PDB file of C-alpha atoms in Angstrom:
ATOM      1  CA  MET J 158     -18.974   1.923   3.842  1.00 89.00           C
ATOM      2  CA  GLN J 159     -18.720   3.666   0.489  1.00 94.00           C
ATOM      3  CA  GLN J 160     -17.757   1.216  -2.285  1.00 98.00           C
ATOM      4  CA  ARG J 161     -15.288   1.638  -5.137  1.00 98.00           C
ATOM      5  CA  LYS J 162     -14.177  -0.427  -8.118  1.00 98.00           C
ATOM      6  CA  LEU J 163     -10.960  -2.394  -7.799  1.00 98.00           C
ATOM      7  CA  GLY J 164     -10.528  -3.779 -11.281  1.00 98.00           C
ATOM      8  CA  PRO J 165     -13.457  -6.208 -11.740  1.00 98.00           C
ATOM      9  CA  PHE J 166     -14.279  -6.162  -8.017  1.00 98.00           C
ATOM     10  CA  GLU J 167     -16.323  -3.822  -5.858  1.00 98.00           C
ATOM     11  CA  VAL J 168     -14.711  -3.202  -2.490  1.00 98.00           C
ATOM     12  CA  SER J 169     -14.745  -0.845   0.473  1.00 98.00           C
ATOM     13  CA  ALA J 170     -13.381   2.598  -0.421  1.00 98.00           C
ATOM     14  CA  ILE J 171     -10.728   2.145   2.263  1.00 98.00           C
ATOM     15  CA  GLY J 172      -9.030  -1.231   2.510  1.00 98.00           C
ATOM     16  CA  LEU J 173      -6.557  -2.669   4.984  1.00 98.00           C
ATOM     17  CA  GLY J 174      -2.871  -2.985   4.275  1.00 98.00           C
ATOM     18  CA  CYS J 175      -1.834  -5.966   6.389  1.00 98.00           C
ATOM     19  CA  MET J 176       1.956  -5.534   6.165  1.00 97.00           C
ATOM     20  CA  ASN J 177       2.657  -4.027   9.569  1.00 95.00           C
ATOM     21  CA  LEU J 178       0.982  -6.923  11.355  1.00 97.00           C
ATOM     22  CA  SER J 179       4.095  -8.926  10.429  1.00 96.00           C
ATOM     23  CA  HIS J 180       6.713  -6.711   8.832  1.00 93.00           C
ATOM     24  CA  ALA J 181       8.616  -3.444   8.431  1.00 92.00           C
ATOM     25  CA  TYR J 182       7.691  -1.316  11.455  1.00 94.00           C
ATOM     26  CA  GLY J 183       9.476  -3.008  14.321  1.00 91.00           C
ATOM     27  CA  THR J 184       8.088  -5.721  16.579  1.00 94.00           C
ATOM     28  CA  PRO J 185       4.706  -6.863  15.233  1.00 95.00           C
ATOM     29  CA  PRO J 186       1.684  -7.352  17.473  1.00 97.00           C
ATOM     30  CA  SER J 187       0.875 -10.733  18.962  1.00 97.00           C
ATOM     31  CA  ALA J 188      -1.014 -13.306  16.924  1.00 96.00           C
ATOM     32  CA  GLN J 189      -4.076 -12.774  19.109  1.00 98.00           C
ATOM     33  CA  ASP J 190      -4.019  -8.983  18.682  1.00 98.00           C
ATOM     34  CA  SER J 191      -3.517  -9.347  14.935  1.00 98.00           C
ATOM     35  CA  GLU J 192      -6.467 -11.730  14.705  1.00 98.00           C
ATOM     36  CA  THR J 193      -8.633  -9.310  16.671  1.00 98.00           C
ATOM     37  CA  LEU J 194      -7.727  -6.439  14.356  1.00 98.00           C
ATOM     38  CA  LEU J 195      -8.353  -8.391  11.141  1.00 98.00           C
ATOM     39  CA  LEU J 196     -11.753  -9.576  12.343  1.00 98.00           C
ATOM     40  CA  ARG J 197     -12.680  -6.097  13.536  1.00 98.00           C
ATOM     41  CA  ALA J 198     -11.785  -4.702  10.099  1.00 98.00           C
ATOM     42  CA  LEU J 199     -14.166  -7.211   8.549  1.00 98.00           C
ATOM     43  CA  GLU J 200     -16.891  -6.222  11.032  1.00 98.00           C
ATOM     44  CA  LEU J 201     -16.407  -2.544  10.193  1.00 98.00           C
ATOM     45  CA  GLY J 202     -16.975  -3.166   6.506  1.00 98.00           C
ATOM     46  CA  VAL J 203     -13.501  -3.663   5.051  1.00 98.00           C
ATOM     47  CA  THR J 204     -13.739  -5.911   2.001  1.00 98.00           C
ATOM     48  CA  HIS J 205     -10.255  -5.318   0.573  1.00 98.00           C
ATOM     49  CA  PHE J 206      -7.339  -6.977   2.377  1.00 98.00           C
ATOM     50  CA  ASP J 207      -3.820  -6.566   0.972  1.00 98.00           C
ATOM     51  CA  THR J 208      -0.887  -8.809   1.855  1.00 98.00           C
ATOM     52  CA  ALA J 209       2.273 -10.157   0.144  1.00 98.00           C
ATOM     53  CA  ALA J 210       4.676 -13.065   0.176  1.00 98.00           C
ATOM     54  CA  LEU J 211       7.390 -10.648   1.345  1.00 97.00           C
ATOM     55  CA  TYR J 212       5.660  -9.521   4.539  1.00 97.00           C
ATOM     56  CA  GLY J 213       7.222 -11.456   7.361  1.00 96.00           C
ATOM     57  CA  PHE J 214       8.669 -13.757   4.684  1.00 97.00           C
ATOM     58  CA  GLY J 215       5.360 -15.595   4.392  1.00 97.00           C
ATOM     59  CA  ALA J 216       4.118 -14.945   7.926  1.00 97.00           C
ATOM     60  CA  ASN J 217       1.597 -12.305   6.891  1.00 98.00           C
ATOM     61  CA  GLU J 218      -0.055 -14.504   4.273  1.00 98.00           C
ATOM     62  CA  THR J 219      -0.180 -17.297   6.854  1.00 98.00           C
ATOM     63  CA  LEU J 220      -1.818 -14.957   9.373  1.00 98.00           C
ATOM     64  CA  VAL J 221      -4.405 -13.710   6.872  1.00 98.00           C
ATOM     65  CA  GLY J 222      -5.172 -17.275   5.843  1.00 98.00           C
ATOM     66  CA  GLN J 223      -5.558 -18.579   9.375  1.00 98.00           C
ATOM     67  CA  VAL J 224      -7.820 -15.717  10.464  1.00 98.00           C
ATOM     68  CA  LEU J 225      -9.863 -14.930   7.375  1.00 98.00           C
ATOM     69  CA  ALA J 226     -10.103 -18.158   5.362  1.00 98.00           C
ATOM     70  CA  LYS J 227     -13.430 -19.056   6.973  1.00 97.00           C
ATOM     71  CA  HIS J 228     -14.779 -15.662   5.819  1.00 98.00           C
ATOM     72  CA  ARG J 229     -13.291 -15.901   2.310  1.00 97.00           C
ATOM     73  CA  SER J 230     -16.553 -15.117   0.484  1.00 97.00           C
ATOM     74  CA  ARG J 231     -16.894 -11.766   2.263  1.00 98.00           C
ATOM     75  CA  PHE J 232     -13.834  -9.944   0.919  1.00 98.00           C
ATOM     76  CA  THR J 233     -11.476  -9.379  -2.000  1.00 98.00           C
ATOM     77  CA  LEU J 234      -8.032 -10.832  -1.360  1.00 98.00           C
ATOM     78  CA  ALA J 235      -4.920  -9.196  -2.808  1.00 99.00           C
ATOM     79  CA  SER J 236      -1.384 -10.512  -2.504  1.00 98.00           C
ATOM     80  CA  LYS J 237       1.941 -10.070  -4.280  1.00 98.00           C
ATOM     81  CA  CYS J 238       4.822 -11.993  -5.794  1.00 98.00           C
ATOM     82  CA  GLY J 239       8.181 -11.092  -7.302  1.00 98.00           C
ATOM     83  CA  MET J 240       9.784  -9.998  -4.025  1.00 98.00           C
ATOM     84  CA  THR J 241      10.238 -12.573  -1.287  1.00 97.00           C
ATOM     85  CA  GLY J 242      12.475 -13.600   1.588  1.00 94.00           C
ATOM     86  CA  VAL J 243      15.230 -16.030   0.647  1.00 93.00           C
ATOM     87  CA  ASP J 244      17.610 -17.261   3.362  1.00 91.00           C
ATOM     88  CA  GLY J 245      16.688 -14.275   5.512  1.00 88.00           C
ATOM     89  CA  ARG J 246      17.228 -11.717   2.730  1.00 93.00           C
ATOM     90  CA  ARG J 247      14.774  -9.741   0.598  1.00 95.00           C
ATOM     91  CA  VAL J 248      15.130 -10.835  -3.023  1.00 97.00           C
ATOM     92  CA  ILE J 249      13.512  -9.439  -6.175  1.00 98.00           C
ATOM     93  CA  ASP J 250      12.959 -12.245  -8.675  1.00 98.00           C
ATOM     94  CA  GLY J 251      10.489 -11.877 -11.529  1.00 98.00           C
ATOM     95  CA  ARG J 252      11.331 -15.031 -13.453  1.00 98.00           C
ATOM     96  CA  PRO J 253       8.189 -16.876 -14.545  1.00 98.00           C
ATOM     97  CA  ALA J 254       9.053 -20.079 -12.681  1.00 98.00           C
ATOM     98  CA  THR J 255       9.655 -18.139  -9.472  1.00 98.00           C
ATOM     99  CA  LEU J 256       6.352 -16.281  -9.741  1.00 98.00           C
ATOM    100  CA  LYS J 257       4.429 -19.493 -10.285  1.00 98.00           C
ATOM    101  CA  ARG J 258       6.122 -21.200  -7.357  1.00 98.00           C
ATOM    102  CA  THR J 259       5.443 -18.206  -5.132  1.00 98.00           C
ATOM    103  CA  CYS J 260       1.780 -18.320  -6.090  1.00 98.00           C
ATOM    104  CA  GLU J 261       1.498 -22.008  -5.205  1.00 98.00           C
ATOM    105  CA  ASP J 262       3.055 -21.319  -1.804  1.00 98.00           C
ATOM    106  CA  ALA J 263       0.764 -18.316  -1.285  1.00 98.00           C
ATOM    107  CA  LEU J 264      -2.377 -20.307  -2.027  1.00 98.00           C
ATOM    108  CA  LYS J 265      -1.413 -22.775   0.693  1.00 98.00           C
ATOM    109  CA  ARG J 266      -0.566 -20.081   3.243  1.00 98.00           C
ATOM    110  CA  LEU J 267      -3.732 -18.116   2.462  1.00 98.00           C
ATOM    111  CA  GLN J 268      -5.835 -21.303   2.612  1.00 98.00           C
ATOM    112  CA  THR J 269      -7.668 -20.423  -0.582  1.00 98.00           C
ATOM    113  CA  GLU J 270      -8.104 -21.863  -4.055  1.00 98.00           C
ATOM    114  CA  VAL J 271      -7.762 -18.526  -5.817  1.00 98.00           C
ATOM    115  CA  ILE J 272      -6.242 -15.090  -5.129  1.00 98.00           C
ATOM    116  CA  ASP J 273      -8.501 -12.323  -6.415  1.00 98.00           C
ATOM    117  CA  LEU J 274      -5.789  -9.782  -7.258  1.00 99.00           C
ATOM    118  CA  TYR J 275      -2.156 -10.812  -7.592  1.00 99.00           C
ATOM    119  CA  TYR J 276       0.470  -8.109  -7.986  1.00 98.00           C
ATOM    120  CA  LEU J 277       3.993  -8.196  -9.292  1.00 98.00           C
ATOM    121  CA  HIS J 278       5.433  -6.593  -6.157  1.00 98.00           C
ATOM    122  CA  ARG J 279       8.484  -5.199  -7.928  1.00 98.00           C
ATOM    123  CA  TRP J 280       9.518  -5.324 -11.547  1.00 98.00           C
ATOM    124  CA  ASP J 281      12.710  -7.385 -11.740  1.00 98.00           C
ATOM    125  CA  LYS J 282      14.652  -5.283 -14.236  1.00 97.00           C
ATOM    126  CA  GLN J 283      16.652  -8.364 -15.266  1.00 97.00           C
ATOM    127  CA  VAL J 284      13.453  -9.895 -16.648  1.00 98.00           C
ATOM    128  CA  PRO J 285      11.314  -8.260 -19.364  1.00 98.00           C
ATOM    129  CA  ILE J 286       8.033  -7.096 -17.870  1.00 98.00           C
ATOM    130  CA  GLU J 287       6.295  -8.972 -20.678  1.00 98.00           C
ATOM    131  CA  ASP J 288       7.732 -12.266 -19.407  1.00 98.00           C
ATOM    132  CA  SER J 289       6.687 -11.693 -15.800  1.00 98.00           C
ATOM    133  CA  VAL J 290       3.185 -10.599 -16.756  1.00 98.00           C
ATOM    134  CA  GLY J 291       2.956 -13.498 -19.179  1.00 98.00           C
ATOM    135  CA  ALA J 292       3.507 -15.892 -16.274  1.00 98.00           C
ATOM    136  CA  LEU J 293       0.775 -14.158 -14.276  1.00 98.00           C
ATOM    137  CA  ALA J 294      -1.536 -14.402 -17.293  1.00 98.00           C
ATOM    138  CA  GLU J 295      -0.988 -18.161 -17.270  1.00 98.00           C
ATOM    139  CA  LEU J 296      -2.009 -18.216 -13.598  1.00 98.00           C
ATOM    140  CA  VAL J 297      -5.238 -16.453 -14.597  1.00 98.00           C
ATOM    141  CA  SER J 298      -5.865 -19.097 -17.269  1.00 98.00           C
ATOM    142  CA  GLU J 299      -5.236 -21.828 -14.708  1.00 98.00           C
ATOM    143  CA  GLY J 300      -7.787 -20.301 -12.320  1.00 98.00           C
ATOM    144  CA  LYS J 301      -5.253 -19.637  -9.563  1.00 98.00           C
ATOM    145  CA  ILE J 302      -5.623 -15.866  -9.671  1.00 98.00           C
ATOM    146  CA  ARG J 303      -8.479 -13.728 -10.980  1.00 98.00           C
ATOM    147  CA  ALA J 304      -6.755 -10.462 -11.890  1.00 98.00           C
ATOM    148  CA  ILE J 305      -3.252  -9.034 -12.284  1.00 99.00           C
ATOM    149  CA  GLY J 306      -1.757  -5.987 -10.585  1.00 98.00           C
ATOM    150  CA  LEU J 307       1.556  -4.155 -10.667  1.00 98.00           C
ATOM    151  CA  SER J 308       3.358  -2.286  -7.891  1.00 98.00           C
ATOM    152  CA  GLU J 309       5.806   0.632  -8.078  1.00 98.00           C
ATOM    153  CA  VAL J 310       6.060   0.828 -11.870  1.00 98.00           C
ATOM    154  CA  SER J 311       6.126   3.691 -14.344  1.00 98.00           C
ATOM    155  CA  ALA J 312       3.514   4.631 -16.910  1.00 98.00           C
ATOM    156  CA  ASP J 313       5.622   3.139 -19.690  1.00 98.00           C
ATOM    157  CA  THR J 314       6.026  -0.190 -17.886  1.00 98.00           C
ATOM    158  CA  LEU J 315       2.297  -0.258 -17.165  1.00 98.00           C
ATOM    159  CA  ARG J 316       1.494   0.201 -20.838  1.00 98.00           C
ATOM    160  CA  ARG J 317       3.917  -2.563 -21.852  1.00 98.00           C
ATOM    161  CA  ALA J 318       2.404  -4.926 -19.290  1.00 98.00           C
ATOM    162  CA  HIS J 319      -1.169  -4.046 -20.235  1.00 98.00           C
ATOM    163  CA  ALA J 320      -0.405  -4.993 -23.845  1.00 98.00           C
ATOM    164  CA  VAL J 321       0.326  -8.548 -22.674  1.00 98.00           C
ATOM    165  CA  HIS J 322      -2.680  -8.944 -20.363  1.00 98.00           C
ATOM    166  CA  PRO J 323      -5.173  -6.424 -18.918  1.00 98.00           C
ATOM    167  CA  ILE J 324      -3.878  -4.958 -15.674  1.00 98.00           C
ATOM    168  CA  ALA J 325      -6.639  -4.540 -13.089  1.00 98.00           C
ATOM    169  CA  ALA J 326      -4.815  -2.368 -10.571  1.00 98.00           C
ATOM    170  CA  LEU J 327      -1.586  -0.512 -10.006  1.00 98.00           C
ATOM    171  CA  GLN J 328      -0.292   0.047  -6.497  1.00 98.00           C
ATOM    172  CA  THR J 329       2.193   2.665  -5.383  1.00 97.00           C
ATOM    173  CA  GLU J 330       2.743   5.152  -2.589  1.00 98.00           C
ATOM    174  CA  TYR J 331       0.411   8.153  -2.766  1.00 98.00           C
ATOM    175  CA  SER J 332      -0.461  10.724  -0.129  1.00 98.00           C
ATOM    176  CA  LEU J 333      -0.286  14.432   0.541  1.00 98.00           C
ATOM    177  CA  TRP J 334       3.457  14.085   1.028  1.00 97.00           C
ATOM    178  CA  THR J 335       4.174  11.656  -1.840  1.00 98.00           C
ATOM    179  CA  ARG J 336       2.836  12.779  -5.222  1.00 98.00           C
ATOM    180  CA  ASN J 337       4.906  10.702  -7.650  1.00 97.00           C
ATOM    181  CA  PRO J 338       1.789   9.134  -9.226  1.00 98.00           C
ATOM    182  CA  GLU J 339       0.683  12.574 -10.377  1.00 98.00           C
ATOM    183  CA  ILE J 340       3.700  12.821 -12.694  1.00 98.00           C
ATOM    184  CA  ALA J 341       2.432  10.261 -15.214  1.00 98.00           C
ATOM    185  CA  VAL J 342       1.235   6.902 -13.925  1.00 98.00           C
ATOM    186  CA  LEU J 343      -2.106   8.079 -12.555  1.00 98.00           C
ATOM    187  CA  ASP J 344      -3.045   9.463 -15.967  1.00 98.00           C
ATOM    188  CA  ALA J 345      -1.907   6.221 -17.601  1.00 98.00           C
ATOM    189  CA  CYS J 346      -4.089   4.213 -15.209  1.00 98.00           C
ATOM    190  CA  ARG J 347      -7.098   6.324 -16.099  1.00 98.00           C
ATOM    191  CA  ALA J 348      -6.451   6.025 -19.827  1.00 98.00           C
ATOM    192  CA  LEU J 349      -6.273   2.230 -19.544  1.00 98.00           C
ATOM    193  CA  GLY J 350      -9.079   1.761 -16.996  1.00 98.00           C
ATOM    194  CA  VAL J 351      -6.702   0.562 -14.266  1.00 98.00           C
ATOM    195  CA  SER J 352      -7.660   1.090 -10.622  1.00 98.00           C
ATOM    196  CA  PHE J 353      -5.111   2.874  -8.441  1.00 98.00           C
ATOM    197  CA  VAL J 354      -4.340   1.498  -4.974  1.00 98.00           C
ATOM    198  CA  ALA J 355      -2.548   3.948  -2.693  1.00 98.00           C
ATOM    199  CA  PHE J 356      -0.255   2.385  -0.133  1.00 98.00           C
ATOM    200  CA  SER J 357       1.210   4.392   2.760  1.00 98.00           C
ATOM    201  CA  PRO J 358      -1.609   6.957   2.389  1.00 98.00           C
ATOM    202  CA  LEU J 359      -0.696   8.368   5.809  1.00 98.00           C
ATOM    203  CA  GLY J 360       2.950   8.964   4.953  1.00 98.00           C
ATOM    204  CA  ARG J 361       4.093   5.906   6.934  1.00 97.00           C
ATOM    205  CA  GLY J 362       2.402   7.365   9.998  1.00 97.00           C
ATOM    206  CA  PHE J 363       3.805  10.870   9.618  1.00 97.00           C
ATOM    207  CA  LEU J 364       0.417  12.329   8.661  1.00 98.00           C
ATOM    208  CA  ALA J 365      -1.198  10.473  11.578  1.00 97.00           C
ATOM    209  CA  ASP J 366       1.020  12.035  14.254  1.00 92.00           C
ATOM    210  CA  ALA J 367       3.017   8.839  14.759  1.00 94.00           C
ATOM    211  CA  ILE J 368       6.212  10.916  14.577  1.00 96.00           C
ATOM    212  CA  GLN J 369       5.817  14.252  16.365  1.00 95.00           C
ATOM    213  CA  THR J 370       9.411  15.020  17.354  1.00 96.00           C
ATOM    214  CA  ALA J 371      12.953  14.130  16.373  1.00 96.00           C
ATOM    215  CA  ALA J 372      13.080  12.007  19.523  1.00 97.00           C
ATOM    216  CA  ASP J 373      10.171   9.934  18.211  1.00 96.00           C
ATOM    217  CA  ALA J 374      12.137   9.171  15.054  1.00 96.00           C
ATOM    218  CA  GLU J 375      15.266   8.342  17.042  1.00 96.00           C
ATOM    219  CA  ALA J 376      13.220   5.960  19.214  1.00 96.00           C
ATOM    220  CA  LEU J 377      12.059   3.838  16.266  1.00 96.00           C
ATOM    221  CA  GLU J 378      13.053   0.205  16.628  1.00 95.00           C
ATOM    222  CA  PRO J 379      16.183  -0.949  14.774  1.00 93.00           C
ATOM    223  CA  ARG J 380      14.103  -3.031  12.344  1.00 91.00           C
ATOM    224  CA  ASP J 381      11.741  -0.162  11.503  1.00 96.00           C
ATOM    225  CA  ILE J 382      12.218   0.658   7.811  1.00 96.00           C
ATOM    226  CA  ARG J 383      11.634   4.359   8.461  1.00 97.00           C
ATOM    227  CA  ARG J 384      15.077   4.555  10.080  1.00 96.00           C
ATOM    228  CA  GLY J 385      16.561   4.233   6.582  1.00 95.00           C
ATOM    229  CA  MET J 386      14.243   6.741   4.890  1.00 97.00           C
ATOM    230  CA  PRO J 387      15.643  10.261   4.364  1.00 97.00           C
ATOM    231  CA  ARG J 388      12.409  12.026   5.311  1.00 98.00           C
ATOM    232  CA  PHE J 389      12.675  10.584   8.814  1.00 97.00           C
ATOM    233  CA  GLN J 390      16.338  11.539   9.209  1.00 97.00           C
ATOM    234  CA  ALA J 391      18.234  14.776   9.768  1.00 96.00           C
ATOM    235  CA  PRO J 392      18.383  17.251   8.146  1.00 96.00           C
ATOM    236  CA  ASP J 393      15.083  16.607   6.302  1.00 98.00           C
ATOM    237  CA  LEU J 394      13.142  15.515   9.374  1.00 98.00           C
ATOM    238  CA  ALA J 395      13.247  18.910  11.077  1.00 97.00           C
ATOM    239  CA  ASP J 396      11.750  20.656   8.055  1.00 97.00           C
ATOM    240  CA  ASN J 397       9.056  17.997   7.730  1.00 98.00           C
ATOM    241  CA  LEU J 398       8.112  18.165  11.404  1.00 98.00           C
ATOM    242  CA  ALA J 399       7.645  21.912  11.001  1.00 98.00           C
ATOM    243  CA  LEU J 400       4.726  21.180   8.644  1.00 98.00           C
ATOM    244  CA  LEU J 401       2.685  19.357  11.260  1.00 98.00           C
ATOM    245  CA  PRO J 402       1.378  22.088  13.592  1.00 98.00           C
ATOM    246  CA  ALA J 403      -0.530  23.881  10.806  1.00 98.00           C
ATOM    247  CA  PHE J 404      -1.792  20.542   9.496  1.00 98.00           C
ATOM    248  CA  ARG J 405      -3.067  19.577  12.956  1.00 98.00           C
ATOM    249  CA  ASP J 406      -4.760  22.961  13.271  1.00 98.00           C
ATOM    250  CA  LEU J 407      -6.478  22.505   9.921  1.00 98.00           C
ATOM    251  CA  ALA J 408      -7.749  19.041  10.913  1.00 98.00           C
ATOM    252  CA  ARG J 409      -9.049  20.436  14.211  1.00 98.00           C
ATOM    253  CA  GLU J 410     -10.820  23.231  12.345  1.00 98.00           C
ATOM    254  CA  ALA J 411     -12.375  20.652   9.983  1.00 98.00           C
ATOM    255  CA  GLY J 412     -13.588  18.554  12.908  1.00 98.00           C
ATOM    256  CA  CYS J 413     -11.467  15.493  12.159  1.00 98.00           C
ATOM    257  CA  THR J 414      -8.088  13.992  12.991  1.00 98.00           C
ATOM    258  CA  PRO J 415      -4.939  14.574  10.902  1.00 98.00           C
ATOM    259  CA  ALA J 416      -5.163  10.982   9.642  1.00 98.00           C
ATOM    260  CA  GLN J 417      -8.760  11.461   8.559  1.00 98.00           C
ATOM    261  CA  LEU J 418      -7.887  14.710   6.792  1.00 98.00           C
ATOM    262  CA  ALA J 419      -5.084  12.974   4.882  1.00 98.00           C
ATOM    263  CA  LEU J 420      -7.353  10.110   3.840  1.00 98.00           C
ATOM    264  CA  ALA J 421     -10.235  12.430   2.918  1.00 98.00           C
ATOM    265  CA  TRP J 422      -7.870  14.425   0.689  1.00 98.00           C
ATOM    266  CA  LEU J 423      -6.734  11.239  -1.047  1.00 98.00           C
ATOM    267  CA  LEU J 424     -10.256   9.886  -1.574  1.00 98.00           C
ATOM    268  CA  ALA J 425     -11.217  13.228  -3.113  1.00 98.00           C
ATOM    269  CA  GLN J 426      -8.550  12.873  -5.809  1.00 98.00           C
ATOM    270  CA  GLY J 427     -10.726  10.434  -7.758  1.00 97.00           C
ATOM    271  CA  GLU J 428     -13.242   7.608  -7.467  1.00 97.00           C
ATOM    272  CA  ASP J 429     -10.613   5.272  -8.903  1.00 97.00           C
ATOM    273  CA  ILE J 430      -8.253   5.721  -5.935  1.00 98.00           C
ATOM    274  CA  LEU J 431      -8.350   3.148  -3.122  1.00 98.00           C
ATOM    275  CA  PRO J 432      -6.230   3.809  -0.027  1.00 98.00           C
ATOM    276  CA  ILE J 433      -5.020   0.860   2.049  1.00 98.00           C
ATOM    277  CA  PRO J 434      -3.735   2.273   5.346  1.00 98.00           C
ATOM    278  CA  GLY J 435      -2.225  -0.218   7.734  1.00 98.00           C
ATOM    279  CA  THR J 436      -2.364  -0.177  11.512  1.00 97.00           C
ATOM    280  CA  THR J 437      -1.841  -2.353  14.561  1.00 97.00           C
ATOM    281  CA  SER J 438      -4.379  -0.383  16.610  1.00 97.00           C
ATOM    282  CA  ILE J 439      -8.126  -1.060  16.784  1.00 97.00           C
ATOM    283  CA  ALA J 440      -8.723   2.609  17.628  1.00 97.00           C
ATOM    284  CA  HIS J 441      -6.706   3.809  14.639  1.00 98.00           C
ATOM    285  CA  LEU J 442      -8.473   1.284  12.408  1.00 98.00           C
ATOM    286  CA  ALA J 443     -11.855   2.780  13.281  1.00 98.00           C
ATOM    287  CA  GLU J 444     -10.470   6.299  12.931  1.00 98.00           C
ATOM    288  CA  ASN J 445      -9.092   5.574   9.465  1.00 98.00           C
ATOM    289  CA  LEU J 446     -12.230   3.885   8.186  1.00 98.00           C
ATOM    290  CA  SER J 447     -14.387   6.774   9.397  1.00 98.00           C
ATOM    291  CA  ALA J 448     -12.635   8.999   6.869  1.00 98.00           C
ATOM    292  CA  ALA J 449     -14.674   7.353   4.098  1.00 97.00           C
ATOM    293  CA  ALA J 450     -17.781   9.135   5.400  1.00 97.00           C
ATOM    294  CA  LEU J 451     -16.187  12.587   5.578  1.00 97.00           C
ATOM    295  CA  ARG J 452     -17.243  15.227   3.077  1.00 94.00           C
ATOM    296  CA  LEU J 453     -14.827  18.064   3.694  1.00 97.00           C
ATOM    297  CA  PRO J 454     -15.174  21.419   1.918  1.00 97.00           C
ATOM    298  CA  ALA J 455     -13.012  21.885  -1.169  1.00 97.00           C
ATOM    299  CA  GLU J 456     -11.404  24.849   0.558  1.00 98.00           C
ATOM    300  CA  VAL J 457     -10.170  22.634   3.412  1.00 98.00           C
ATOM    301  CA  LEU J 458      -8.740  20.079   0.996  1.00 98.00           C
ATOM    302  CA  ALA J 459      -7.028  22.849  -0.984  1.00 98.00           C
ATOM    303  CA  ARG J 460      -5.426  24.170   2.193  1.00 98.00           C
ATOM    304  CA  ALA J 461      -4.182  20.667   3.060  1.00 98.00           C
ATOM    305  CA  HIS J 462      -2.709  20.414  -0.435  1.00 98.00           C
ATOM    306  CA  ALA J 463      -0.979  23.777   0.011  1.00 97.00           C
ATOM    307  CA  LEU J 464       0.492  22.809   3.377  1.00 98.00           C
ATOM    308  CA  ILE J 465       1.947  19.423   2.432  1.00 98.00           C
ATOM    309  CA  ASN J 466       3.132  18.890  -1.137  1.00 97.00           C
ATOM    310  CA  PRO J 467       6.340  18.244  -3.120  1.00 96.00           C
ATOM    311  CA  ALA J 468       7.431  21.860  -2.665  1.00 97.00           C
ATOM    312  CA  THR J 469       7.187  21.733   1.130  1.00 98.00           C
ATOM    313  CA  VAL J 470       8.228  18.150   1.945  1.00 98.00           C
ATOM    314  CA  ARG J 471      11.961  17.569   2.200  1.00 98.00           C
ATOM    315  CA  GLY J 472      13.858  14.443   1.186  1.00 97.00           C
ATOM    316  CA  PRO J 473      13.299  11.518  -1.195  1.00 96.00           C
ATOM    317  CA  ARG J 474      10.958   8.766  -0.051  1.00 95.00           C
ATOM    318  CA  TYR J 475      13.594   6.021  -0.321  1.00 96.00           C
ATOM    319  CA  ASN J 476      17.339   5.812   0.143  1.00 95.00           C
ATOM    320  CA  ALA J 477      19.475   5.412  -2.985  1.00 95.00           C
ATOM    321  CA  ALA J 478      19.710   1.601  -2.828  1.00 94.00           C
ATOM    322  CA  THR J 479      15.950   1.100  -2.553  1.00 94.00           C
ATOM    323  CA  GLN J 480      15.250   3.805  -5.110  1.00 94.00           C
ATOM    324  CA  ALA J 481      17.319   1.873  -7.654  1.00 94.00           C
ATOM    325  CA  GLU J 482      14.976  -1.117  -7.263  1.00 95.00           C
ATOM    326  CA  ILE J 483      11.774   0.679  -8.214  1.00 96.00           C
ATOM    327  CA  ASP J 484      10.470   1.953 -11.527  1.00 97.00           C
ATOM    328  CA  THR J 485       8.271   4.904 -10.583  1.00 96.00           C
ATOM    329  CA  GLU J 486       8.662   8.351 -12.079  1.00 96.00           C
ATOM    330  CA  GLU J 487      10.575  10.762  -9.850  1.00 91.00           C
TER     331      GLU J 487
END
C-alpha cells in the first residue's frame, strides 16, 4: 500500500480506526470476529492502528493488545488518554496525574513497552493545555510514548501545545461532509509540520451507504452514538439522504464504490492526510483499503466536492452537549 508520514513514522496511507470493534456503534462483533479483522488488516498492509482508553472503557486496548502484541514490530500503534470511562460514565480529565495513570494502564492492556503515538483525546478545558501536554512530554522522556498527538482541538490550541513539545499529529473528523479542519487547523498543521489524521472519513458510514433511508436511521441500536447526532435525525436526515443518489451515480461512473470515492477524495486533499476508517466487516475493510490505489480524475473529485459539502449537508455534527466538550473551529 501507498505510504505516508505520520509524524516521525511511515505508515500505510489508510489506517484502521479500531473503535467500533468495542464501542459507539451498537453491539460490537465477537472477540473471534474482531481478531480475524485485525489480523486481516495487518495482512492487507495496514501499519497504522488507532485505539483509545475510552473505547469500550479499556476493552478496545485490551483487544488490540491480545491480538496484535505478537506482531508489535510490524505496525505503528496509536492510542489516546484524557477521556476515559469512570464508573460507567465517560469522563474528560486532562490532569497530569490522570494522564500518566491512564498511560500506565494502557501499556498493560496493549501488552507493549511503548506507545508510538499518544493523543490527548479531548482537551480538558479546566486544565491548561500546556499542563496536559507537559505531562505527555514527561512520558516521552521516560520512554513510555514516542510522540504526542492532539484530538479535536483548534489551531490556537495546537500552537500553544506545540510550543511546549512538538506535536506529531492532530486528529479530528474530516470527510466530504465534515470540513471543519479546512477553517484553520489544517493550515496550522501544515505550518508546524504536524500530520493530520482524519477520523470518520466516511461520515460515520453515511458516505458508505450504511444509512440509505430514514428507516435505517430509526433502526440503529439504542447505544449507537449516531442516534444523538443531528445529521442522522429529522429534519436534517431527509435533506442529507437526498444527496446520496447523485453521489452513488458518480461513484458508479468512476468505477468505484461510494466509500472508495469518499476516501479517494480525502487522500487527494494532501499527502499529509491519513484517513482511519473503521469497520466490523472484512469485505468493507478490503473495499476501504483499495481506495489507496485509486487515481480518480480531478473532474470526478471536483464533482464529489460539489455534491457533498458544508453548503449541502444539513445539521451540526454533534449535539449541543458534545459540541461544548470539543475545541474545533465551527
